[in-house]
Amino acid sequence: FYVPFLREYFLALGVNDVSRESCITNLRRGPGASIMIVVGGAAEALEARPNEYDLTISTKRKGFVKIALQEGASMVPVFSFGEVDVFNQWANPEGSKLRRFQKWSTSIFGISPPIVVGRALKSGVLKRWFGWNWGIMPLRMPVHSVVGAPIDCPKIAPDADEKTLSEAIDKYHALYLEELKKVYE
């Protein structure tokens, strides 16, 4: 959310950052309020390749579980099959100049800029003038989203001791990963 005007555009669409404050504010908007977090984030976006599902789920980053426990919110794992097939991405192997630029950009602007290639519009400039059949429109590929069973998290008191909170976070993170694996299989 550091790119001028891009922040306002995303906010108008209802997109928020994934900071702790933003998540809690949105969860407290009223009954039925929910948030959706792309757990893999920028790192996963840079690894997206057609027909390859490379999930980036860190065992160290469990903040979404901590927020769910502190707010008593349910976690619902969702996996979209075919999502990686909608665009092709330029090769950006680890250590390449492109990957270094993408990581630098992510650290400065908070978003990863994957260089994607889709299809051209039928009557678009690229197609009409140059005969190119590629562009920035997504490829016409099916995407099937599978929704897992909700994982109900108990509301843990804000003054709970660190050990109790840490054990609960580990337990519900493991439950989330287990349910996500069921969704994938």
PDB file of C-alpha atoms in Angstrom:
ATOM      1  CA  PHE A   1       0.000   0.000   0.000  1.00  0.00           C
ATOM      2  CA  TYR A   2       2.907   2.364  -0.584  1.00  0.00           C
ATOM      3  CA  VAL A   3       2.367   2.925  -4.325  1.00  0.00           C
ATOM      4  CA  PRO A   4       0.544   6.235  -4.961  1.00  0.00           C
ATOM      5  CA  PHE A   5      -3.078   5.860  -6.114  1.00  0.00           C
ATOM      6  CA  LEU A   6      -2.808   2.052  -6.036  1.00  0.00           C
ATOM      7  CA  ARG A   7      -3.674   2.153  -2.322  1.00  0.00           C
ATOM      8  CA  GLU A   8      -6.841   4.162  -2.988  1.00  0.00           C
ATOM      9  CA  TYR A   9      -7.821   1.882  -5.857  1.00  0.00           C
ATOM     10  CA  PHE A  10      -7.510  -1.235  -3.703  1.00  0.00           C
ATOM     11  CA  LEU A  11      -9.283   0.385  -0.741  1.00  0.00           C
ATOM     12  CA  ALA A  12     -12.187   1.300  -3.042  1.00  0.00           C
ATOM     13  CA  LEU A  13     -12.412  -2.401  -3.979  1.00  0.00           C
ATOM     14  CA  GLY A  14     -12.548  -3.349  -0.297  1.00  0.00           C
ATOM     15  CA  VAL A  15      -8.969  -4.623  -0.139  1.00  0.00           C
ATOM     16  CA  ASN A  16      -7.028  -3.869   3.051  1.00  0.00           C
ATOM     17  CA  ASP A  17      -3.520  -4.514   4.185  1.00  0.00           C
ATOM     18  CA  VAL A  18      -2.928  -7.559   6.314  1.00  0.00           C
ATOM     19  CA  SER A  19      -1.617  -5.738   9.363  1.00  0.00           C
ATOM     20  CA  ARG A  20      -2.806  -6.853  12.771  1.00  0.00           C
ATOM     21  CA  GLU A  21      -4.724  -3.608  13.294  1.00  0.00           C
ATOM     22  CA  SER A  22      -6.496  -3.851   9.945  1.00  0.00           C
ATOM     23  CA  CYS A  23      -7.503  -7.486  10.509  1.00  0.00           C
ATOM     24  CA  ILE A  24      -8.868  -6.798  13.998  1.00  0.00           C
ATOM     25  CA  THR A  25     -10.742  -3.677  12.850  1.00  0.00           C
ATOM     26  CA  ASN A  26     -12.433  -5.622  10.050  1.00  0.00           C
ATOM     27  CA  LEU A  27     -13.311  -8.580  12.279  1.00  0.00           C
ATOM     28  CA  ARG A  28     -14.949  -6.207  14.787  1.00  0.00           C
ATOM     29  CA  ARG A  29     -17.199  -4.481  12.228  1.00  0.00           C
ATOM     30  CA  GLY A  30     -20.176  -6.493  13.393  1.00  0.00           C
ATOM     31  CA  PRO A  31     -21.783  -9.937  13.387  1.00  0.00           C
ATOM     32  CA  GLY A  32     -20.737 -12.012  10.392  1.00  0.00           C
ATOM     33  CA  ALA A  33     -17.716  -9.833   9.621  1.00  0.00           C
ATOM     34  CA  SER A  34     -14.877 -11.771   8.040  1.00  0.00           C
ATOM     35  CA  ILE A  35     -11.524 -11.297   6.379  1.00  0.00           C
ATOM     36  CA  MET A  36      -9.681 -13.281   3.737  1.00  0.00           C
ATOM     37  CA  ILE A  37      -5.922 -13.602   3.962  1.00  0.00           C
ATOM     38  CA  VAL A  38      -3.728 -15.028   1.215  1.00  0.00           C
ATOM     39  CA  VAL A  39      -1.427 -16.850   3.608  1.00  0.00           C
ATOM     40  CA  GLY A  40       1.366 -17.389   1.060  1.00  0.00           C
ATOM     41  CA  GLY A  41       1.412 -13.693   0.183  1.00  0.00           C
ATOM     42  CA  ALA A  42       4.056 -12.119  -2.015  1.00  0.00           C
ATOM     43  CA  ALA A  43       6.474 -15.046  -1.735  1.00  0.00           C
ATOM     44  CA  GLU A  44       3.888 -17.474  -3.110  1.00  0.00           C
ATOM     45  CA  ALA A  45       2.934 -15.120  -5.952  1.00  0.00           C
ATOM     46  CA  LEU A  46       6.541 -15.093  -7.168  1.00  0.00           C
ATOM     47  CA  GLU A  47       6.581 -18.909  -7.313  1.00  0.00           C
ATOM     48  CA  ALA A  48       3.310 -19.273  -9.277  1.00  0.00           C
ATOM     49  CA  ARG A  49       3.766 -21.350 -12.443  1.00  0.00           C
ATOM     50  CA  PRO A  50       1.177 -23.100 -14.634  1.00  0.00           C
ATOM     51  CA  ASN A  51       0.395 -26.629 -13.409  1.00  0.00           C
ATOM     52  CA  GLU A  52       2.630 -26.192 -10.333  1.00  0.00           C
ATOM     53  CA  TYR A  53       1.209 -25.732  -6.855  1.00  0.00           C
ATOM     54  CA  ASP A  54       4.015 -24.507  -4.624  1.00  0.00           C
ATOM     55  CA  LEU A  55       2.418 -23.392  -1.371  1.00  0.00           C
ATOM     56  CA  THR A  56       4.458 -21.062   0.791  1.00  0.00           C
ATOM     57  CA  ILE A  57       3.229 -21.782   4.284  1.00  0.00           C
ATOM     58  CA  SER A  58       5.719 -20.790   6.918  1.00  0.00           C
ATOM     59  CA  THR A  59       5.771 -22.570  10.235  1.00  0.00           C
ATOM     60  CA  LYS A  60       7.061 -19.325  11.746  1.00  0.00           C
ATOM     61  CA  ARG A  61       4.342 -16.971  10.485  1.00  0.00           C
ATOM     62  CA  LYS A  62       1.286 -17.742  12.548  1.00  0.00           C
ATOM     63  CA  GLY A  63      -0.089 -14.252  13.088  1.00  0.00           C
ATOM     64  CA  PHE A  64      -3.384 -15.047  11.344  1.00  0.00           C
ATOM     65  CA  VAL A  65      -3.972 -17.866  13.850  1.00  0.00           C
ATOM     66  CA  LYS A  66      -3.165 -15.591  16.784  1.00  0.00           C
ATOM     67  CA  ILE A  67      -5.676 -13.000  15.554  1.00  0.00           C
ATOM     68  CA  ALA A  68      -8.347 -15.689  15.045  1.00  0.00           C
ATOM     69  CA  LEU A  69      -7.823 -16.900  18.616  1.00  0.00           C
ATOM     70  CA  GLN A  70      -7.817 -13.418  20.133  1.00  0.00           C
ATOM     71  CA  GLU A  71     -11.025 -12.519  18.285  1.00  0.00           C
ATOM     72  CA  GLY A  72     -12.737 -15.923  18.515  1.00  0.00           C
ATOM     73  CA  ALA A  73     -13.023 -16.071  14.721  1.00  0.00           C
ATOM     74  CA  SER A  74     -13.243 -19.220  12.617  1.00  0.00           C
ATOM     75  CA  MET A  75     -10.579 -20.054  10.038  1.00  0.00           C
ATOM     76  CA  VAL A  76     -11.756 -21.547   6.751  1.00  0.00           C
ATOM     77  CA  PRO A  77      -9.070 -22.955   4.431  1.00  0.00           C
ATOM     78  CA  VAL A  78      -9.734 -22.428   0.725  1.00  0.00           C
ATOM     79  CA  PHE A  79      -7.720 -23.721  -2.220  1.00  0.00           C
ATOM     80  CA  SER A  80      -8.287 -22.677  -5.830  1.00  0.00           C
ATOM     81  CA  PHE A  81      -7.262 -25.282  -8.391  1.00  0.00           C
ATOM     82  CA  GLY A  82      -6.330 -23.699 -11.721  1.00  0.00           C
ATOM     83  CA  GLU A  83      -5.477 -20.307 -10.250  1.00  0.00           C
ATOM     84  CA  VAL A  84      -1.831 -20.707 -11.291  1.00  0.00           C
ATOM     85  CA  ASP A  85      -2.897 -21.456 -14.887  1.00  0.00           C
ATOM     86  CA  VAL A  86      -4.579 -18.096 -15.483  1.00  0.00           C
ATOM     87  CA  PHE A  87      -1.273 -16.342 -16.279  1.00  0.00           C
ATOM     88  CA  ASN A  88       2.193 -17.408 -17.371  1.00  0.00           C
ATOM     89  CA  GLN A  89       5.032 -15.781 -15.458  1.00  0.00           C
ATOM     90  CA  TRP A  90       8.440 -14.850 -16.772  1.00  0.00           C
ATOM     91  CA  ALA A  91      11.175 -17.093 -15.441  1.00  0.00           C
ATOM     92  CA  ASN A  92      12.555 -15.587 -12.247  1.00  0.00           C
ATOM     93  CA  PRO A  93      14.832 -18.191 -10.652  1.00  0.00           C
ATOM     94  CA  GLU A  94      16.285 -17.480  -7.224  1.00  0.00           C
ATOM     95  CA  GLY A  95      19.338 -15.224  -7.590  1.00  0.00           C
ATOM     96  CA  SER A  96      18.360 -13.793 -10.992  1.00  0.00           C
ATOM     97  CA  LYS A  97      18.283 -10.038 -11.569  1.00  0.00           C
ATOM     98  CA  LEU A  98      14.507 -10.139 -11.993  1.00  0.00           C
ATOM     99  CA  ARG A  99      14.028 -11.991  -8.679  1.00  0.00           C
ATOM    100  CA  ARG A 100      16.339  -9.559  -6.862  1.00  0.00           C
ATOM    101  CA  PHE A 101      14.314  -6.657  -8.269  1.00  0.00           C
ATOM    102  CA  GLN A 102      11.046  -8.324  -7.254  1.00  0.00           C
ATOM    103  CA  LYS A 103      12.276  -8.895  -3.690  1.00  0.00           C
ATOM    104  CA  TRP A 104      13.561  -5.327  -3.475  1.00  0.00           C
ATOM    105  CA  SER A 105      10.223  -4.013  -4.748  1.00  0.00           C
ATOM    106  CA  THR A 106       8.351  -6.164  -2.233  1.00  0.00           C
ATOM    107  CA  SER A 107      10.460  -4.788   0.626  1.00  0.00           C
ATOM    108  CA  ILE A 108       9.860  -1.168  -0.479  1.00  0.00           C
ATOM    109  CA  PHE A 109       6.241  -1.208  -1.724  1.00  0.00           C
ATOM    110  CA  GLY A 110       4.790  -4.205   0.121  1.00  0.00           C
ATOM    111  CA  ILE A 111       3.647  -6.015  -3.037  1.00  0.00           C
ATOM    112  CA  SER A 112       5.415  -8.446  -5.325  1.00  0.00           C
ATOM    113  CA  PRO A 113       5.439  -7.477  -8.981  1.00  0.00           C
ATOM    114  CA  PRO A 114       5.308 -10.759 -10.907  1.00  0.00           C
ATOM    115  CA  ILE A 115       5.820 -10.227 -14.636  1.00  0.00           C
ATOM    116  CA  VAL A 116       2.838 -12.079 -16.061  1.00  0.00           C
ATOM    117  CA  VAL A 117       1.755 -12.869 -19.592  1.00  0.00           C
ATOM    118  CA  GLY A 118      -1.836 -13.608 -20.480  1.00  0.00           C
ATOM    119  CA  ARG A 119      -3.770 -13.256 -23.697  1.00  0.00           C
ATOM    120  CA  ALA A 120      -4.469 -10.339 -25.988  1.00  0.00           C
ATOM    121  CA  LEU A 121      -7.905  -8.913 -26.508  1.00  0.00           C
ATOM    122  CA  LYS A 122      -9.423 -10.114 -29.771  1.00  0.00           C
ATOM    123  CA  SER A 123      -9.582  -6.583 -31.163  1.00  0.00           C
ATOM    124  CA  GLY A 124      -6.832  -5.103 -28.986  1.00  0.00           C
ATOM    125  CA  VAL A 125      -3.876  -3.067 -30.224  1.00  0.00           C
ATOM    126  CA  LEU A 126      -1.338  -5.862 -29.675  1.00  0.00           C
ATOM    127  CA  LYS A 127      -3.428  -8.249 -31.756  1.00  0.00           C
ATOM    128  CA  ARG A 128      -4.393  -5.801 -34.528  1.00  0.00           C
ATOM    129  CA  TRP A 129      -1.103  -3.971 -35.004  1.00  0.00           C
ATOM    130  CA  PHE A 130       1.488  -6.603 -34.182  1.00  0.00           C
ATOM    131  CA  GLY A 131      -0.412  -9.887 -34.521  1.00  0.00           C
ATOM    132  CA  TRP A 132       0.619 -10.845 -30.975  1.00  0.00           C
ATOM    133  CA  ASN A 133      -1.644 -13.267 -29.220  1.00  0.00           C
ATOM    134  CA  TRP A 134      -0.422 -12.378 -25.727  1.00  0.00           C
ATOM    135  CA  GLY A 135      -1.206  -9.528 -23.404  1.00  0.00           C
ATOM    136  CA  ILE A 136      -2.362  -8.744 -19.883  1.00  0.00           C
ATOM    137  CA  MET A 137      -5.805 -10.362 -19.945  1.00  0.00           C
ATOM    138  CA  PRO A 138      -6.066 -13.660 -18.039  1.00  0.00           C
ATOM    139  CA  LEU A 139      -5.993 -16.866 -20.029  1.00  0.00           C
ATOM    140  CA  ARG A 140      -9.340 -18.621 -20.318  1.00  0.00           C
ATOM    141  CA  MET A 141      -8.722 -21.440 -17.884  1.00  0.00           C
ATOM    142  CA  PRO A 142     -11.110 -23.029 -15.388  1.00  0.00           C
ATOM    143  CA  VAL A 143     -10.590 -22.177 -11.710  1.00  0.00           C
ATOM    144  CA  HIS A 144     -12.239 -24.404  -9.111  1.00  0.00           C
ATOM    145  CA  SER A 145     -12.238 -23.186  -5.510  1.00  0.00           C
ATOM    146  CA  VAL A 146     -12.670 -25.780  -2.796  1.00  0.00           C
ATOM    147  CA  VAL A 147     -13.733 -24.600   0.660  1.00  0.00           C
ATOM    148  CA  GLY A 148     -12.673 -26.621   3.681  1.00  0.00           C
ATOM    149  CA  ALA A 149     -14.481 -27.140   6.956  1.00  0.00           C
ATOM    150  CA  PRO A 150     -14.435 -24.148   9.319  1.00  0.00           C
ATOM    151  CA  ILE A 151     -12.041 -24.369  12.218  1.00  0.00           C
ATOM    152  CA  ASP A 152     -13.763 -22.687  15.150  1.00  0.00           C
ATOM    153  CA  CYS A 153     -11.288 -20.910  17.390  1.00  0.00           C
ATOM    154  CA  PRO A 154     -12.123 -20.164  21.003  1.00  0.00           C
ATOM    155  CA  LYS A 155     -11.707 -16.562  22.103  1.00  0.00           C
ATOM    156  CA  ILE A 156      -8.600 -16.357  24.240  1.00  0.00           C
ATOM    157  CA  ALA A 157      -8.429 -13.534  26.777  1.00  0.00           C
ATOM    158  CA  PRO A 158      -5.984 -10.733  25.940  1.00  0.00           C
ATOM    159  CA  ASP A 159      -4.293 -11.211  29.313  1.00  0.00           C
ATOM    160  CA  ALA A 160      -3.663 -14.942  28.759  1.00  0.00           C
ATOM    161  CA  ASP A 161      -0.138 -16.029  29.589  1.00  0.00           C
ATOM    162  CA  GLU A 162       2.337 -16.516  26.726  1.00  0.00           C
ATOM    163  CA  LYS A 163       2.626 -20.286  27.201  1.00  0.00           C
ATOM    164  CA  THR A 164      -1.140 -20.855  26.924  1.00  0.00           C
ATOM    165  CA  LEU A 165      -1.372 -18.574  23.887  1.00  0.00           C
ATOM    166  CA  SER A 166       1.654 -20.167  22.209  1.00  0.00           C
ATOM    167  CA  GLU A 167       0.285 -23.694  22.711  1.00  0.00           C
ATOM    168  CA  ALA A 168      -3.114 -22.683  21.319  1.00  0.00           C
ATOM    169  CA  ILE A 169      -1.512 -21.013  18.296  1.00  0.00           C
ATOM    170  CA  ASP A 170       0.530 -24.131  17.528  1.00  0.00           C
ATOM    171  CA  LYS A 171      -2.512 -26.392  17.951  1.00  0.00           C
ATOM    172  CA  TYR A 172      -4.817 -24.366  15.687  1.00  0.00           C
ATOM    173  CA  HIS A 173      -2.085 -23.746  13.106  1.00  0.00           C
ATOM    174  CA  ALA A 174      -1.610 -27.524  12.860  1.00  0.00           C
ATOM    175  CA  LEU A 175      -5.390 -27.968  12.517  1.00  0.00           C
ATOM    176  CA  TYR A 176      -5.428 -25.344   9.731  1.00  0.00           C
ATOM    177  CA  LEU A 177      -2.622 -27.096   7.829  1.00  0.00           C
ATOM    178  CA  GLU A 178      -4.329 -30.468   8.259  1.00  0.00           C
ATOM    179  CA  GLU A 179      -7.618 -29.119   6.892  1.00  0.00           C
ATOM    180  CA  LEU A 180      -5.807 -27.393   4.007  1.00  0.00           C
ATOM    181  CA  LYS A 181      -4.197 -30.713   3.071  1.00  0.00           C
ATOM    182  CA  LYS A 182      -7.638 -32.362   3.092  1.00  0.00           C
ATOM    183  CA  VAL A 183      -8.924 -29.647   0.755  1.00  0.00           C
ATOM    184  CA  TYR A 184      -5.974 -30.183  -1.598  1.00  0.00           C
ATOM    185  CA  GLU A 185      -6.298 -33.961  -1.661  1.00  0.00           C
TER     186      GLU A 185
END
